[in-house]
CSV table of N, CA and C in Angstrom, one decimal:
chain,number,residue,atom,x,y,z
A,1,MET,N,0.8,-1.2,0.0
A,1,MET,CA,0.0,0.0,0.0
A,1,MET,C,0.9,1.2,0.0
A,2,THR,N,0.5,2.2,-0.8
A,2,THR,CA,1.2,3.5,-0.8
A,2,THR,C,0.1,4.6,-1.2
A,3,TYR,N,0.5,5.8,-1.0
A,3,TYR,CA,-0.4,6.9,-1.3
A,3,TYR,C,-0.1,7.3,-2.8
A,4,LYS,N,-1.1,7.3,-3.6
A,4,LYS,CA,-0.9,7.6,-5.0
A,4,LYS,C,-1.7,8.9,-5.4
A,5,ASP,N,-2.5,9.4,-4.5
A,5,ASP,CA,-3.3,10.6,-4.8
A,5,ASP,C,-3.4,11.4,-3.5
A,6,LEU,N,-2.7,12.6,-3.5
A,6,LEU,CA,-2.6,13.5,-2.3
A,6,LEU,C,-3.4,14.8,-2.6
A,7,LEU,N,-3.9,15.3,-1.5
A,7,LEU,CA,-4.6,16.6,-1.6
A,7,LEU,C,-3.9,17.5,-0.5
A,8,VAL,N,-3.5,18.7,-0.9
A,8,VAL,CA,-3.0,19.7,0.1
A,8,VAL,C,-3.8,21.0,0.1
A,9,HIS,N,-4.1,21.4,1.3
A,9,HIS,CA,-4.9,22.7,1.4
A,9,HIS,C,-3.9,23.8,1.2
A,10,LEU,N,-4.3,24.8,0.3
A,10,LEU,CA,-3.5,25.9,0.0
A,10,LEU,C,-4.0,27.2,0.6
A,11,ASP,N,-3.1,28.0,1.1
A,11,ASP,CA,-3.5,29.4,1.5
A,11,ASP,C,-2.3,30.3,1.3
A,12,GLY,N,-2.5,31.5,1.5
A,12,GLY,CA,-1.4,32.5,1.2
A,12,GLY,C,-0.5,32.8,2.4
A,13,THR,N,-0.4,31.9,3.4
A,13,THR,CA,0.4,32.2,4.5
A,13,THR,C,1.8,31.6,4.4
A,14,ASP,N,2.8,32.0,5.2
A,14,ASP,CA,4.1,31.4,5.2
A,14,ASP,C,4.1,30.0,5.6
A,15,PRO,N,3.3,29.6,6.7
A,15,PRO,CA,3.2,28.1,6.9
A,15,PRO,C,2.6,27.4,5.7
A,16,GLY,N,1.7,28.1,5.0
A,16,GLY,CA,1.2,27.4,3.8
A,16,GLY,C,2.2,27.1,2.7
A,17,LYS,N,3.3,27.9,2.6
A,17,LYS,CA,4.4,27.7,1.7
A,17,LYS,C,5.1,26.4,2.2
A,18,ALA,N,5.4,26.3,3.5
A,18,ALA,CA,6.0,25.2,4.1
A,18,ALA,C,5.2,23.9,3.8
A,19,ARG,N,3.9,24.0,3.9
A,19,ARG,CA,3.0,22.9,3.6
A,19,ARG,C,3.1,22.5,2.2
A,20,ILE,N,3.2,23.4,1.3
A,20,ILE,CA,3.4,23.1,-0.2
A,20,ILE,C,4.7,22.3,-0.4
A,21,ASP,N,5.8,22.9,0.2
A,21,ASP,CA,7.1,22.2,0.0
A,21,ASP,C,7.0,20.8,0.6
A,22,PHE,N,6.4,20.6,1.7
A,22,PHE,CA,6.3,19.2,2.3
A,22,PHE,C,5.4,18.3,1.4
A,23,ALA,N,4.3,18.8,0.9
A,23,ALA,CA,3.4,18.0,0.0
A,23,ALA,C,4.1,17.6,-1.3
A,24,VAL,N,4.8,18.6,-1.8
A,24,VAL,CA,5.5,18.3,-3.1
A,24,VAL,C,6.6,17.2,-2.9
A,25,ALA,N,7.4,17.3,-1.8
A,25,ALA,CA,8.4,16.3,-1.5
A,25,ALA,C,7.8,15.0,-1.2
A,26,LEU,N,6.6,14.9,-0.6
A,26,LEU,CA,6.0,13.7,-0.3
A,26,LEU,C,5.5,13.1,-1.6
A,27,ALA,N,4.8,13.9,-2.4
A,27,ALA,CA,4.3,13.4,-3.7
A,27,ALA,C,5.5,12.9,-4.6
A,28,ALA,N,6.6,13.6,-4.6
A,28,ALA,CA,7.8,13.1,-5.3
A,28,ALA,C,8.3,11.8,-4.8
A,29,ALA,N,8.4,11.7,-3.5
A,29,ALA,CA,8.9,10.4,-2.9
A,29,ALA,C,8.0,9.2,-3.2
A,30,TRP,N,6.7,9.4,-3.3
A,30,TRP,CA,5.8,8.3,-3.5
A,30,TRP,C,5.4,8.3,-5.0
A,31,GLU,N,5.9,9.2,-5.8
A,31,GLU,CA,5.5,9.3,-7.2
A,31,GLU,C,3.9,9.4,-7.3
A,32,ALA,N,3.4,10.3,-6.5
A,32,ALA,CA,2.0,10.4,-6.4
A,32,ALA,C,1.5,11.7,-7.1
A,33,HIS,N,0.2,11.7,-7.4
A,33,HIS,CA,-0.5,12.8,-8.0
A,33,HIS,C,-0.8,13.8,-6.8
A,34,LEU,N,-0.6,15.1,-7.0
A,34,LEU,CA,-0.8,16.0,-6.0
A,34,LEU,C,-1.8,17.1,-6.4
A,35,THR,N,-2.9,17.2,-5.7
A,35,THR,CA,-3.9,18.3,-6.0
A,35,THR,C,-3.8,19.4,-4.9
A,36,GLY,N,-3.7,20.6,-5.4
A,36,GLY,CA,-3.7,21.7,-4.5
A,36,GLY,C,-5.1,22.4,-4.5
A,37,LEU,N,-5.7,22.5,-3.3
A,37,LEU,CA,-7.0,23.0,-3.2
A,37,LEU,C,-7.0,24.3,-2.4
A,38,CYS,N,-7.4,25.3,-3.1
A,38,CYS,CA,-7.5,26.7,-2.5
A,38,CYS,C,-9.0,27.0,-2.2
A,39,LEU,N,-9.3,27.2,-1.0
A,39,LEU,CA,-10.7,27.5,-0.6
A,39,LEU,C,-10.7,28.9,-0.1
A,40,MET,N,-11.5,29.8,-0.7
A,40,MET,CA,-11.6,31.2,-0.2
A,40,MET,C,-13.0,31.5,0.2
A,41,ALA,N,-13.1,32.3,1.2
A,41,ALA,CA,-14.4,32.7,1.7
A,41,ALA,C,-15.0,33.8,0.8
A,42,GLU,N,-16.2,33.7,0.5
A,42,GLU,CA,-16.9,34.8,-0.3
A,42,GLU,C,-16.9,36.1,0.5
A,43,PRO,N,-16.7,37.2,-0.2
A,43,PRO,CA,-16.7,38.5,0.4
A,43,PRO,C,-18.1,38.7,1.0
A,44,VAL,N,-18.1,39.3,2.2
A,44,VAL,CA,-19.4,39.6,2.8
A,44,VAL,C,-19.4,41.1,3.2
A,45,ILE,N,-20.4,41.8,2.8
A,45,ILE,CA,-20.5,43.2,3.2
A,45,ILE,C,-21.6,43.3,4.3
A,46,PRO,N,-21.2,43.5,5.5
A,46,PRO,CA,-22.2,43.6,6.6
A,46,PRO,C,-23.2,44.7,6.3
A,47,PRO,N,-24.4,44.5,6.7
A,47,PRO,CA,-25.4,45.6,6.5
A,47,PRO,C,-25.1,46.8,7.4
A,48,MET,N,-25.1,48.0,6.9
A,48,MET,CA,-24.9,49.1,7.7
A,48,MET,C,-26.2,50.0,7.8
A,49,LEU,N,-26.4,50.5,8.9
A,49,LEU,CA,-27.6,51.3,9.1
A,49,LEU,C,-27.7,52.5,8.1
A,50,GLY,N,-28.7,52.4,7.3
A,50,GLY,CA,-29.0,53.5,6.4
A,50,GLY,C,-28.1,53.7,5.3
A,51,ILE,N,-27.1,52.8,5.0
A,51,ILE,CA,-26.1,53.0,4.0
A,51,ILE,C,-26.3,51.9,2.9
A,52,ALA,N,-26.5,52.3,1.7
A,52,ALA,CA,-26.7,51.3,0.6
A,52,ALA,C,-25.3,51.1,0.0
A,53,ILE,N,-25.0,49.8,-0.1
A,53,ILE,CA,-23.7,49.5,-0.8
A,53,ILE,C,-24.0,48.8,-2.1
A,54,GLY,N,-23.4,49.3,-3.2
A,54,GLY,CA,-23.7,48.9,-4.5
A,54,GLY,C,-23.2,47.5,-4.8
A,55,ALA,N,-23.8,46.8,-5.7
A,55,ALA,CA,-23.4,45.5,-6.2
A,55,ALA,C,-22.0,45.5,-6.7
A,56,ASP,N,-21.6,46.7,-7.3
A,56,ASP,CA,-20.2,46.8,-7.8
A,56,ASP,C,-19.1,46.6,-6.8
A,57,VAL,N,-19.4,47.0,-5.5
A,57,VAL,CA,-18.4,46.9,-4.5
A,57,VAL,C,-18.2,45.4,-4.2
A,58,LEU,N,-19.3,44.6,-4.1
A,58,LEU,CA,-19.2,43.2,-3.9
A,58,LEU,C,-18.5,42.5,-5.0
A,59,GLU,N,-18.8,42.9,-6.3
A,59,GLU,CA,-18.2,42.3,-7.4
A,59,GLU,C,-16.7,42.6,-7.4
A,60,ARG,N,-16.3,43.8,-7.0
A,60,ARG,CA,-14.9,44.1,-7.0
A,60,ARG,C,-14.2,43.3,-5.9
A,61,GLN,N,-14.8,43.1,-4.8
A,61,GLN,CA,-14.2,42.2,-3.7
A,61,GLN,C,-14.1,40.8,-4.2
A,62,ARG,N,-15.1,40.3,-4.9
A,62,ARG,CA,-15.1,38.9,-5.4
A,62,ARG,C,-13.9,38.8,-6.4
A,63,ALA,N,-13.7,39.8,-7.3
A,63,ALA,CA,-12.6,39.8,-8.2
A,63,ALA,C,-11.2,39.8,-7.5
A,64,GLU,N,-11.1,40.6,-6.4
A,64,GLU,CA,-9.9,40.6,-5.6
A,64,GLU,C,-9.7,39.2,-5.0
A,65,THR,N,-10.7,38.6,-4.5
A,65,THR,CA,-10.6,37.3,-3.8
A,65,THR,C,-10.1,36.3,-4.9
A,66,GLU,N,-10.7,36.3,-6.1
A,66,GLU,CA,-10.3,35.4,-7.1
A,66,GLU,C,-8.9,35.6,-7.5
A,67,ALA,N,-8.4,36.8,-7.6
A,67,ALA,CA,-7.0,37.1,-7.9
A,67,ALA,C,-6.1,36.6,-6.9
A,68,GLU,N,-6.5,36.8,-5.6
A,68,GLU,CA,-5.7,36.2,-4.5
A,68,GLU,C,-5.6,34.7,-4.6
A,69,GLY,N,-6.7,34.1,-4.9
A,69,GLY,CA,-6.7,32.6,-5.1
A,69,GLY,C,-5.8,32.2,-6.2
A,70,GLU,N,-5.9,32.9,-7.3
A,70,GLU,CA,-5.1,32.5,-8.5
A,70,GLU,C,-3.6,32.7,-8.1
A,71,ALA,N,-3.2,33.7,-7.3
A,71,ALA,CA,-1.8,33.9,-6.9
A,71,ALA,C,-1.4,32.7,-6.0
A,72,ILE,N,-2.2,32.2,-5.2
A,72,ILE,CA,-1.9,31.1,-4.3
A,72,ILE,C,-1.7,29.8,-5.2
A,73,LEU,N,-2.6,29.6,-6.2
A,73,LEU,CA,-2.5,28.5,-7.1
A,73,LEU,C,-1.2,28.6,-7.9
A,74,ALA,N,-0.8,29.8,-8.3
A,74,ALA,CA,0.4,30.0,-9.1
A,74,ALA,C,1.6,29.6,-8.3
A,75,ARG,N,1.6,30.0,-7.0
A,75,ARG,CA,2.7,29.7,-6.1
A,75,ARG,C,2.8,28.2,-5.9
A,76,PHE,N,1.7,27.5,-5.9
A,76,PHE,CA,1.7,26.1,-5.8
A,76,PHE,C,2.3,25.4,-7.0
A,77,ARG,N,1.8,25.9,-8.2
A,77,ARG,CA,2.3,25.3,-9.5
A,77,ARG,C,3.8,25.6,-9.6
A,78,ALA,N,4.3,26.8,-9.2
A,78,ALA,CA,5.7,27.1,-9.3
A,78,ALA,C,6.6,26.2,-8.4
A,79,ALA,N,6.0,25.8,-7.3
A,79,ALA,CA,6.8,24.9,-6.4
A,79,ALA,C,6.7,23.5,-6.9
A,80,ALA,N,5.6,23.1,-7.5
A,80,ALA,CA,5.4,21.7,-7.9
A,80,ALA,C,6.0,21.3,-9.2
A,81,THR,N,6.0,22.2,-10.1
A,81,THR,CA,6.5,22.0,-11.5
A,81,THR,C,7.9,21.5,-11.5
A,82,PRO,N,8.9,22.1,-10.8
A,82,PRO,CA,10.3,21.6,-10.9
A,82,PRO,C,10.5,20.2,-10.4
A,83,ALA,N,9.5,19.7,-9.5
A,83,ALA,CA,9.7,18.4,-8.9
A,83,ALA,C,9.3,17.3,-9.9
A,84,GLY,N,8.7,17.7,-11.0
A,84,GLY,CA,8.3,16.7,-12.1
A,84,GLY,C,7.2,15.8,-11.7
A,85,ILE,N,6.3,16.2,-10.8
A,85,ILE,CA,5.2,15.4,-10.3
A,85,ILE,C,3.9,15.8,-11.1
A,86,SER,N,3.0,14.9,-11.0
A,86,SER,CA,1.6,15.1,-11.6
A,86,SER,C,0.9,16.0,-10.6
A,87,VAL,N,0.4,17.2,-11.1
A,87,VAL,CA,-0.3,18.1,-10.3
A,87,VAL,C,-1.6,18.6,-10.9
A,88,GLU,N,-2.5,19.1,-10.0
A,88,GLU,CA,-3.8,19.6,-10.4
A,88,GLU,C,-4.1,20.7,-9.4
A,89,THR,N,-4.8,21.7,-9.9
A,89,THR,CA,-5.2,22.8,-9.0
A,89,THR,C,-6.7,22.9,-9.0
A,90,ARG,N,-7.3,23.3,-7.8
A,90,ARG,CA,-8.7,23.5,-7.7
A,90,ARG,C,-8.9,24.8,-6.8
A,91,PHE,N,-9.9,25.5,-7.2
A,91,PHE,CA,-10.2,26.8,-6.5
A,91,PHE,C,-11.7,26.8,-6.3
A,92,GLU,N,-12.1,27.1,-5.0
A,92,GLU,CA,-13.5,27.3,-4.7
A,92,GLU,C,-13.7,28.5,-3.9
A,93,MET,N,-14.7,29.3,-4.2
A,93,MET,CA,-15.1,30.4,-3.3
A,93,MET,C,-16.5,30.1,-2.9
A,94,ALA,N,-16.7,30.2,-1.6
A,94,ALA,CA,-18.0,29.8,-1.0
A,94,ALA,C,-18.2,30.6,0.3
A,95,PRO,N,-19.4,30.5,0.9
A,95,PRO,CA,-19.6,31.1,2.2
A,95,PRO,C,-18.7,30.4,3.2
A,96,ILE,N,-18.1,31.2,4.1
A,96,ILE,CA,-17.1,30.7,5.0
A,96,ILE,C,-17.5,29.5,5.8
A,97,ASP,N,-18.8,29.4,6.2
A,97,ASP,CA,-19.2,28.3,7.0
A,97,ASP,C,-19.3,27.0,6.2
A,98,THR,N,-19.2,27.0,4.9
A,98,THR,CA,-19.3,25.8,4.1
A,98,THR,C,-17.9,25.3,3.7
A,99,LEU,N,-16.9,26.0,4.0
A,99,LEU,CA,-15.5,25.6,3.5
A,99,LEU,C,-15.1,24.3,4.1
A,100,PRO,N,-15.3,24.1,5.4
A,100,PRO,CA,-14.8,22.7,5.9
A,100,PRO,C,-15.5,21.6,5.2
A,101,ARG,N,-16.8,21.7,5.0
A,101,ARG,CA,-17.6,20.6,4.3
A,101,ARG,C,-17.0,20.4,2.9
A,102,ARG,N,-16.7,21.6,2.2
A,102,ARG,CA,-16.2,21.5,0.9
A,102,ARG,C,-14.8,20.8,0.8
A,103,PHE,N,-14.0,21.1,1.8
A,103,PHE,CA,-12.7,20.4,1.9
A,103,PHE,C,-12.9,18.9,2.1
A,104,ALA,N,-13.8,18.6,3.0
A,104,ALA,CA,-14.0,17.2,3.3
A,104,ALA,C,-14.5,16.4,2.0
A,105,ARG,N,-15.3,17.1,1.2
A,105,ARG,CA,-15.8,16.5,0.0
A,105,ARG,C,-14.7,16.1,-0.9
A,106,HIS,N,-13.7,17.0,-1.1
A,106,HIS,CA,-12.6,16.8,-1.9
A,106,HIS,C,-11.7,15.7,-1.3
A,107,ALA,N,-11.5,15.8,0.0
A,107,ALA,CA,-10.5,14.9,0.7
A,107,ALA,C,-11.0,13.4,0.7
A,108,ARG,N,-12.3,13.2,0.6
A,108,ARG,CA,-12.9,11.8,0.6
A,108,ARG,C,-12.4,11.0,-0.7
A,109,HIS,N,-11.9,11.7,-1.7
A,109,HIS,CA,-11.6,11.1,-2.9
A,109,HIS,C,-10.1,10.9,-3.1
A,110,VAL,N,-9.3,11.1,-2.1
A,110,VAL,CA,-7.8,11.0,-2.2
A,110,VAL,C,-7.3,10.0,-1.1
A,111,ASP,N,-6.1,9.6,-1.3
A,111,ASP,CA,-5.5,8.6,-0.3
A,111,ASP,C,-5.0,9.3,1.0
A,112,LEU,N,-4.6,10.6,0.9
A,112,LEU,CA,-4.1,11.3,2.0
A,112,LEU,C,-4.4,12.8,1.8
A,113,SER,N,-4.9,13.5,2.8
A,113,SER,CA,-5.0,15.0,2.7
A,113,SER,C,-4.0,15.6,3.7
A,114,ILE,N,-3.5,16.7,3.3
A,114,ILE,CA,-2.5,17.4,4.0
A,114,ILE,C,-3.0,18.8,4.4
A,115,VAL,N,-3.1,19.1,5.7
A,115,VAL,CA,-3.5,20.4,6.2
A,115,VAL,C,-2.5,21.0,7.1
A,116,GLY,N,-2.7,22.2,7.4
A,116,GLY,CA,-1.7,22.9,8.3
A,116,GLY,C,-2.2,23.1,9.7
A,117,GLN,N,-1.3,23.2,10.6
A,117,GLN,CA,-1.6,23.5,12.0
A,117,GLN,C,-2.2,24.8,12.1
A,118,PRO,N,-3.4,24.9,12.7
A,118,PRO,CA,-4.0,26.2,12.9
A,118,PRO,C,-3.2,27.2,13.8
A,119,PRO,N,-3.2,28.5,13.5
A,119,PRO,CA,-2.5,29.4,14.4
A,119,PRO,C,-3.1,29.4,15.8
A,120,ALA,N,-2.3,29.7,16.8
A,120,ALA,CA,-2.7,29.7,18.2
A,120,ALA,C,-3.8,30.7,18.4
A,121,THR,N,-3.8,31.8,17.7
A,121,THR,CA,-4.8,32.9,17.9
A,121,THR,C,-5.5,33.1,16.6
A,122,ASN,N,-6.8,33.4,16.7
A,122,ASN,CA,-7.6,33.8,15.5
A,122,ASN,C,-7.6,32.7,14.4
A,123,GLY,N,-7.6,31.5,14.8
A,123,GLY,CA,-7.6,30.4,13.8
A,123,GLY,C,-8.9,29.6,13.8
A,124,VAL,N,-10.0,30.2,14.1
A,124,VAL,CA,-11.2,29.5,14.1
A,124,VAL,C,-11.5,28.8,12.8
A,125,ASP,N,-11.4,29.5,11.7
A,125,ASP,CA,-11.7,28.9,10.4
A,125,ASP,C,-10.8,27.8,10.1
A,126,GLU,N,-9.5,28.0,10.3
A,126,GLU,CA,-8.5,27.0,10.1
A,126,GLU,C,-8.7,25.7,10.9
A,127,THR,N,-9.1,26.0,12.2
A,127,THR,CA,-9.4,24.8,13.1
A,127,THR,C,-10.5,24.0,12.6
A,128,MET,N,-11.6,24.7,12.1
A,128,MET,CA,-12.7,23.9,11.5
A,128,MET,C,-12.3,23.1,10.3
A,129,LEU,N,-11.4,23.6,9.5
A,129,LEU,CA,-11.0,22.9,8.3
A,129,LEU,C,-10.2,21.7,8.7
A,130,VAL,N,-9.3,21.8,9.7
A,130,VAL,CA,-8.5,20.7,10.2
A,130,VAL,C,-9.4,19.6,10.8
A,131,GLU,N,-10.4,20.1,11.6
A,131,GLU,CA,-11.4,19.1,12.2
A,131,GLU,C,-12.1,18.4,11.1
A,132,ALA,N,-12.5,19.1,10.0
A,132,ALA,CA,-13.1,18.4,8.9
A,132,ALA,C,-12.2,17.3,8.3
A,133,ALA,N,-10.9,17.6,8.1
A,133,ALA,CA,-10.0,16.7,7.5
A,133,ALA,C,-9.9,15.4,8.3
A,134,PHE,N,-10.0,15.5,9.7
A,134,PHE,CA,-9.8,14.3,10.5
A,134,PHE,C,-11.2,13.7,10.9
A,135,LEU,N,-12.2,14.4,10.9
A,135,LEU,CA,-13.5,13.9,11.4
A,135,LEU,C,-14.6,13.7,10.4
A,136,GLU,N,-14.5,14.4,9.2
A,136,GLU,CA,-15.6,14.3,8.3
A,136,GLU,C,-15.2,13.6,7.0
A,137,THR,N,-14.0,13.2,6.8
A,137,THR,CA,-13.6,12.6,5.5
A,137,THR,C,-13.6,11.1,5.5
A,138,GLY,N,-13.3,10.5,6.7
A,138,GLY,CA,-13.2,9.0,6.7
A,138,GLY,C,-11.9,8.6,6.0
A,139,ARG,N,-11.0,9.5,5.8
A,139,ARG,CA,-9.7,9.2,5.1
A,139,ARG,C,-8.6,9.7,5.9
A,140,PRO,N,-7.4,9.2,5.7
A,140,PRO,CA,-6.2,9.6,6.4
A,140,PRO,C,-5.9,11.1,6.1
A,141,ALA,N,-5.4,11.8,7.2
A,141,ALA,CA,-5.0,13.2,7.0
A,141,ALA,C,-3.7,13.4,7.8
A,142,LEU,N,-2.9,14.3,7.3
A,142,LEU,CA,-1.7,14.7,7.9
A,142,LEU,C,-1.6,16.1,8.3
A,143,LEU,N,-1.2,16.4,9.5
A,143,LEU,CA,-1.1,17.8,9.9
A,143,LEU,C,0.3,18.3,9.9
A,144,VAL,N,0.6,19.3,9.1
A,144,VAL,CA,2.0,19.8,9.0
A,144,VAL,C,2.1,21.0,10.0
A,145,PRO,N,3.0,21.0,10.9
A,145,PRO,CA,3.2,22.1,11.9
A,145,PRO,C,3.4,23.4,11.2
A,146,TYR,N,3.0,24.5,11.9
A,146,TYR,CA,3.1,25.8,11.3
A,146,TYR,C,4.6,26.2,11.0
A,147,ILE,N,5.5,25.5,11.6
A,147,ILE,CA,6.9,25.8,11.4
A,147,ILE,C,7.5,24.9,10.2
A,148,GLY,N,6.6,24.1,9.7
A,148,GLY,CA,7.1,23.2,8.6
A,148,GLY,C,7.5,21.9,9.2
A,149,ALA,N,7.9,21.0,8.3
A,149,ALA,CA,8.3,19.7,8.7
A,149,ALA,C,9.8,19.5,8.3
A,150,ARG,N,10.5,18.7,9.0
A,150,ARG,CA,11.9,18.5,8.7
A,150,ARG,C,12.2,17.8,7.4
A,151,GLU,N,11.5,16.8,7.1
A,151,GLU,CA,11.7,16.0,5.9
A,151,GLU,C,10.4,15.3,5.5
A,152,ALA,N,10.4,15.0,4.2
A,152,ALA,CA,9.2,14.3,3.7
A,152,ALA,C,9.7,13.1,2.8
A,153,PRO,N,9.2,11.9,3.1
A,153,PRO,CA,8.5,11.5,4.2
A,153,PRO,C,9.4,11.5,5.4
A,154,PRO,N,8.8,11.6,6.6
A,154,PRO,CA,9.6,11.5,7.8
A,154,PRO,C,10.3,10.2,8.0
A,155,ARG,N,11.5,10.2,8.6
A,155,ARG,CA,12.2,8.9,8.8
A,155,ARG,C,12.0,8.4,10.2
A,156,ARG,N,11.7,9.2,11.2
A,156,ARG,CA,11.4,8.8,12.5
A,156,ARG,C,10.0,9.0,12.9
A,157,ILE,N,9.4,7.9,13.4
A,157,ILE,CA,7.9,7.9,13.7
A,157,ILE,C,7.7,7.4,15.1
A,158,LEU,N,6.8,8.0,15.8
A,158,LEU,CA,6.4,7.5,17.1
A,158,LEU,C,4.9,7.1,17.0
A,159,VAL,N,4.6,5.9,17.5
A,159,VAL,CA,3.3,5.4,17.5
A,159,VAL,C,2.7,5.4,18.9
A,160,ALA,N,1.6,5.9,19.1
A,160,ALA,CA,0.9,5.8,20.4
A,160,ALA,C,-0.2,4.8,20.3
A,161,TRP,N,-0.2,3.7,21.0
A,161,TRP,CA,-1.1,2.6,20.8
A,161,TRP,C,-1.8,2.3,22.1
A,162,ASP,N,-3.1,2.3,22.0
A,162,ASP,CA,-4.0,1.9,23.2
A,162,ASP,C,-4.8,0.6,22.9
A,163,GLY,N,-4.6,0.0,21.8
A,163,GLY,CA,-5.2,-1.2,21.5
A,163,GLY,C,-6.7,-1.1,21.0
A,164,GLY,N,-7.1,0.2,20.8
A,164,GLY,CA,-8.5,0.5,20.4
A,164,GLY,C,-8.7,0.5,18.9
A,165,ARG,N,-9.9,0.5,18.5
A,165,ARG,CA,-10.3,0.6,17.1
A,165,ARG,C,-9.7,1.8,16.4
A,166,GLU,N,-9.7,2.9,17.0
A,166,GLU,CA,-9.2,4.1,16.3
A,166,GLU,C,-7.7,4.0,16.1
A,167,ALA,N,-7.0,3.4,17.1
A,167,ALA,CA,-5.5,3.3,17.0
A,167,ALA,C,-5.2,2.3,15.9
A,168,ALA,N,-6.0,1.2,15.8
A,168,ALA,CA,-5.8,0.2,14.7
A,168,ALA,C,-6.0,0.9,13.3
A,169,ARG,N,-7.0,1.7,13.2
A,169,ARG,CA,-7.3,2.3,12.0
A,169,ARG,C,-6.2,3.3,11.6
A,170,ALA,N,-5.7,4.1,12.6
A,170,ALA,CA,-4.6,5.0,12.4
A,170,ALA,C,-3.4,4.4,11.9
A,171,ILE,N,-3.0,3.2,12.5
A,171,ILE,CA,-1.8,2.5,12.1
A,171,ILE,C,-2.0,2.0,10.7
A,172,GLY,N,-3.1,1.4,10.4
A,172,GLY,CA,-3.4,0.9,9.1
A,172,GLY,C,-3.3,2.0,8.0
A,173,ASP,N,-3.8,3.2,8.3
A,173,ASP,CA,-3.7,4.3,7.4
A,173,ASP,C,-2.3,4.9,7.3
A,174,ALA,N,-1.5,4.7,8.3
A,174,ALA,CA,-0.1,5.2,8.3
A,174,ALA,C,0.9,4.2,7.7
A,175,LEU,N,0.5,3.1,7.3
A,175,LEU,CA,1.5,2.1,6.8
A,175,LEU,C,2.5,2.6,5.8
A,176,PRO,N,2.1,3.4,4.8
A,176,PRO,CA,3.2,3.9,3.9
A,176,PRO,C,4.3,4.7,4.6
A,177,PHE,N,3.9,5.4,5.7
A,177,PHE,CA,4.9,6.1,6.5
A,177,PHE,C,5.7,5.1,7.3
A,178,LEU,N,5.1,4.2,7.9
A,178,LEU,CA,5.8,3.2,8.7
A,178,LEU,C,6.8,2.4,7.9
A,179,ARG,N,6.4,2.0,6.7
A,179,ARG,CA,7.3,1.2,5.9
A,179,ARG,C,8.6,1.9,5.5
A,180,ARG,N,8.5,3.2,5.4
A,180,ARG,CA,9.7,4.0,5.0
A,180,ARG,C,10.5,4.5,6.2
A,181,ALA,N,9.9,4.3,7.4
A,181,ALA,CA,10.6,4.9,8.6
A,181,ALA,C,11.8,4.0,9.0
A,182,GLU,N,12.7,4.7,9.6
A,182,GLU,CA,13.9,4.0,10.2
A,182,GLU,C,13.5,3.2,11.4
């Protein structure tokens, strides 16, 4: 068993760049297909008392969000292309409360999804996405620390085993990592 189809969550952060580098290295090591998924929240203009905001303002914000998403996808392609791996990019803009479900929908169709550690502060949206990766997909997920990972795939692995169903499933899902470990 090996991972042949990987999904990485893309964002415009510095930890996001480290996540891309890790995912690209992992895909290269396993000769896997790598999909970069960029999820952006739709712009929202809160209603203001007595002030009418034109549709053009919302359209301009949508265009800016799409441009930001395209820049993130371009950064992913620039990192992945030199590695010579098979890559694909996906972009979705949706209401912020639907983004975790959308991520889970994509992650259900891959062997492993790669997400980033949420920031310690103000990371509610990122935390919901990570929870979706682990709790709503039914598939293996890997959390990359915000400081990045030392190497991909990792050579040293620690297993916490309690003999339960969840531990057995986690070990089974992690077999490609375990087989490569020292």
